[in-house]
Amino acid sequence: ATPTYGDVAYDGIRVEASQKVVALITAARQAIQNLAGQKLLVAKDVLRRDRTRESPLADLLTDVLREAAGADLSFMNTGGIRSDLPAGEVTYEQLFEVLPFGNRGLLAGPMRTAQVVQLLERSIKTCGDYGALMQSGLRVRFRRNCRSGGVDPAAELLTVETLNGQKIFDQQAGGIVLDRG
């Protein structure tokens, strides 16, 4: 059966499905059917995303990236998380809908504390104008006011510490207290 795509228009011009393209897509979907349907995990609840705040899905993804890389910390731009994960069995295809990119977004290497602080400071200013940067491996305290939307240029990073409780940044102590890297 030929898939139907409903009324599709581009710049107000109705677009007709190309049978050649539909055949190519159908063949490609059949070729990846086994991989796409492979069960990866079972989610007890829907794992939702959020562009500006911590979310269960961002927590899961950053934790998995950190563990997969054997790193102390990991970061992920929430703008790259494109859909929620449903409750129940989650397949490779559903995970690909969450991160639908063919590129590799992993960089492993040492980072100076100043770089980490700079990333966190930029991220906490976002109130919806751009994706926030979620992280795994740190406990971060900050203050911001997002009531007016957009960006909060007065947002402040207060403290950053490792999961084992080692403080690496403290605003009251003058900033960076331990330079790692």
Coordinates of C-alpha atoms in Angstrom, one line a residue:
A1 CA 0.0 0.0 0.0
T2 CA 1.2 3.5 -0.9
P3 CA 1.5 5.7 2.2
T4 CA -0.6 8.8 2.1
Y5 CA 0.6 12.2 3.4
G6 CA -2.5 14.3 3.2
D7 CA -2.5 17.7 1.7
V8 CA 1.0 19.1 1.6
A9 CA 1.8 22.5 0.4
Y10 CA 5.0 24.5 0.1
D11 CA 4.7 28.3 -0.2
G12 CA 1.0 27.8 -0.9
I13 CA 1.6 25.4 -3.8
R14 CA 0.1 21.9 -3.4
V15 CA 2.8 19.2 -3.6
E16 CA 2.0 15.8 -5.1
A17 CA 3.7 12.7 -3.7
S18 CA 6.3 11.4 -6.1
Q19 CA 5.8 7.6 -6.5
K20 CA 9.6 7.2 -7.1
V21 CA 10.3 8.9 -3.8
V22 CA 7.6 7.0 -2.0
A23 CA 9.1 3.7 -3.3
L24 CA 12.6 4.7 -2.2
I25 CA 11.3 5.5 1.3
T26 CA 9.3 2.3 1.5
A27 CA 12.3 0.2 0.5
A28 CA 14.6 2.1 3.0
R29 CA 12.1 1.6 5.8
Q30 CA 11.9 -2.2 5.0
A31 CA 15.7 -2.4 5.0
I32 CA 16.0 -0.9 8.5
Q33 CA 12.8 -2.5 9.9
N34 CA 14.6 -4.9 12.2
L35 CA 16.9 -2.2 13.7
A36 CA 14.1 0.4 14.0
G37 CA 11.9 -2.0 15.9
Q38 CA 14.6 -3.2 18.3
K39 CA 13.5 -2.6 21.9
L40 CA 16.0 -0.6 23.8
L41 CA 14.4 0.0 27.2
V42 CA 11.1 0.2 29.0
A43 CA 10.0 3.6 30.4
K44 CA 7.7 3.5 33.4
D45 CA 6.3 6.9 32.4
V46 CA 6.4 9.3 29.5
L47 CA 9.9 11.0 29.5
R48 CA 9.2 14.6 28.7
R49 CA 11.6 17.3 27.4
D50 CA 11.8 21.0 28.3
R51 CA 13.7 23.6 26.4
T52 CA 14.7 25.7 29.4
R53 CA 14.5 23.6 32.5
E54 CA 15.7 20.3 33.7
S55 CA 13.6 17.4 32.5
P56 CA 13.4 13.6 33.0
L57 CA 14.5 13.1 29.3
A58 CA 17.4 15.5 29.5
D59 CA 18.5 13.8 32.8
L60 CA 18.4 10.4 31.2
L61 CA 20.3 11.5 28.0
T62 CA 23.0 13.4 29.8
D63 CA 23.5 10.6 32.3
V64 CA 23.8 8.0 29.5
L65 CA 26.2 10.2 27.5
R66 CA 28.4 10.7 30.6
E67 CA 28.4 7.0 31.4
A68 CA 29.0 5.9 27.8
A69 CA 32.0 8.3 27.6
G70 CA 33.4 7.3 31.0
A71 CA 33.5 11.1 31.7
D72 CA 33.1 13.1 34.8
L73 CA 30.4 15.3 33.2
S74 CA 28.4 15.7 30.1
F75 CA 26.4 18.5 28.4
M76 CA 23.5 18.5 26.0
N77 CA 21.6 21.4 24.3
T78 CA 17.9 20.9 25.0
G79 CA 17.2 22.4 21.5
G80 CA 18.5 19.1 20.1
I81 CA 16.0 17.0 22.0
R82 CA 13.2 16.8 19.5
S83 CA 10.4 14.7 21.0
D84 CA 9.3 13.0 24.2
L85 CA 9.7 9.2 24.8
P86 CA 6.5 7.3 25.4
A87 CA 5.8 5.2 28.4
G88 CA 6.3 1.4 27.8
E89 CA 8.7 -0.3 25.4
V90 CA 10.9 2.2 23.6
T91 CA 12.4 1.2 20.2
Y92 CA 15.4 2.4 18.4
E93 CA 13.1 4.3 16.0
Q94 CA 11.5 6.2 18.9
L95 CA 14.9 7.1 20.3
F96 CA 15.9 8.4 16.8
E97 CA 12.9 10.6 16.9
V98 CA 14.2 12.2 20.1
L99 CA 17.7 12.7 18.6
P100 CA 17.2 12.6 14.8
F101 CA 20.7 13.4 13.8
G102 CA 23.2 11.5 11.7
N103 CA 26.1 13.4 13.2
R104 CA 28.1 12.6 16.2
G105 CA 27.7 14.9 19.1
L106 CA 30.3 13.5 21.5
L107 CA 33.5 15.3 22.4
A108 CA 35.6 13.7 25.0
G109 CA 38.5 15.6 26.5
P110 CA 39.5 17.7 29.5
M111 CA 37.8 21.0 30.1
R112 CA 39.1 23.7 32.3
T113 CA 36.7 24.8 35.1
A114 CA 36.5 28.2 33.5
Q115 CA 35.0 26.6 30.4
V116 CA 32.5 24.7 32.4
V117 CA 31.5 27.9 34.3
Q118 CA 31.2 29.9 31.1
L119 CA 28.9 27.2 29.6
L120 CA 26.7 27.1 32.7
E121 CA 26.5 30.9 33.0
R122 CA 25.3 31.3 29.4
S123 CA 22.8 28.4 29.9
I124 CA 21.2 29.8 33.0
K125 CA 20.4 33.1 31.3
T126 CA 18.0 31.3 28.8
C127 CA 14.4 31.7 29.5
G128 CA 13.2 30.3 26.2
D129 CA 15.0 32.3 23.5
Y130 CA 17.4 29.5 23.0
G131 CA 17.8 25.9 24.3
A132 CA 19.4 25.5 27.7
L133 CA 22.4 23.4 28.3
M134 CA 21.6 20.4 30.5
Q135 CA 24.4 18.6 32.3
S136 CA 25.2 15.5 34.2
G137 CA 27.9 15.1 36.8
L138 CA 27.5 18.4 38.7
R139 CA 25.2 20.0 41.2
V140 CA 24.5 23.5 40.1
R141 CA 22.8 26.3 42.0
F142 CA 21.7 29.5 40.3
R143 CA 19.3 32.4 40.5
R144 CA 17.3 33.8 37.5
N145 CA 14.0 35.5 36.8
C146 CA 12.2 34.2 33.7
R147 CA 8.9 35.9 34.3
S148 CA 9.4 38.3 31.4
G149 CA 10.5 35.4 29.1
G150 CA 13.4 35.8 26.6
V151 CA 16.7 36.0 28.4
D152 CA 17.6 37.1 32.0
P153 CA 20.9 38.9 31.7
A154 CA 21.0 39.3 35.5
A155 CA 21.0 35.5 36.1
E156 CA 23.7 34.4 38.5
L157 CA 25.6 31.2 38.9
L158 CA 25.9 30.6 42.7
T159 CA 27.7 27.3 43.2
V160 CA 28.9 24.3 41.2
E161 CA 30.1 21.1 42.8
T162 CA 31.0 17.6 41.7
L163 CA 28.7 14.7 42.6
N164 CA 31.1 13.8 45.4
G165 CA 30.6 17.2 46.9
Q166 CA 33.8 18.9 45.8
K167 CA 33.1 22.6 45.2
I168 CA 34.6 23.9 42.0
F169 CA 32.8 27.3 41.8
D170 CA 31.4 29.5 44.6
Q171 CA 30.2 33.0 43.8
Q172 CA 30.6 34.2 47.4
A173 CA 34.2 32.9 47.5
G174 CA 35.1 34.9 44.4
G175 CA 34.4 32.4 41.6
I176 CA 36.5 29.4 40.7
V177 CA 37.7 27.6 43.8
L178 CA 39.1 24.5 42.1
D179 CA 40.5 24.5 38.6
R180 CA 40.1 21.0 37.1
G181 CA 41.8 20.4 33.8

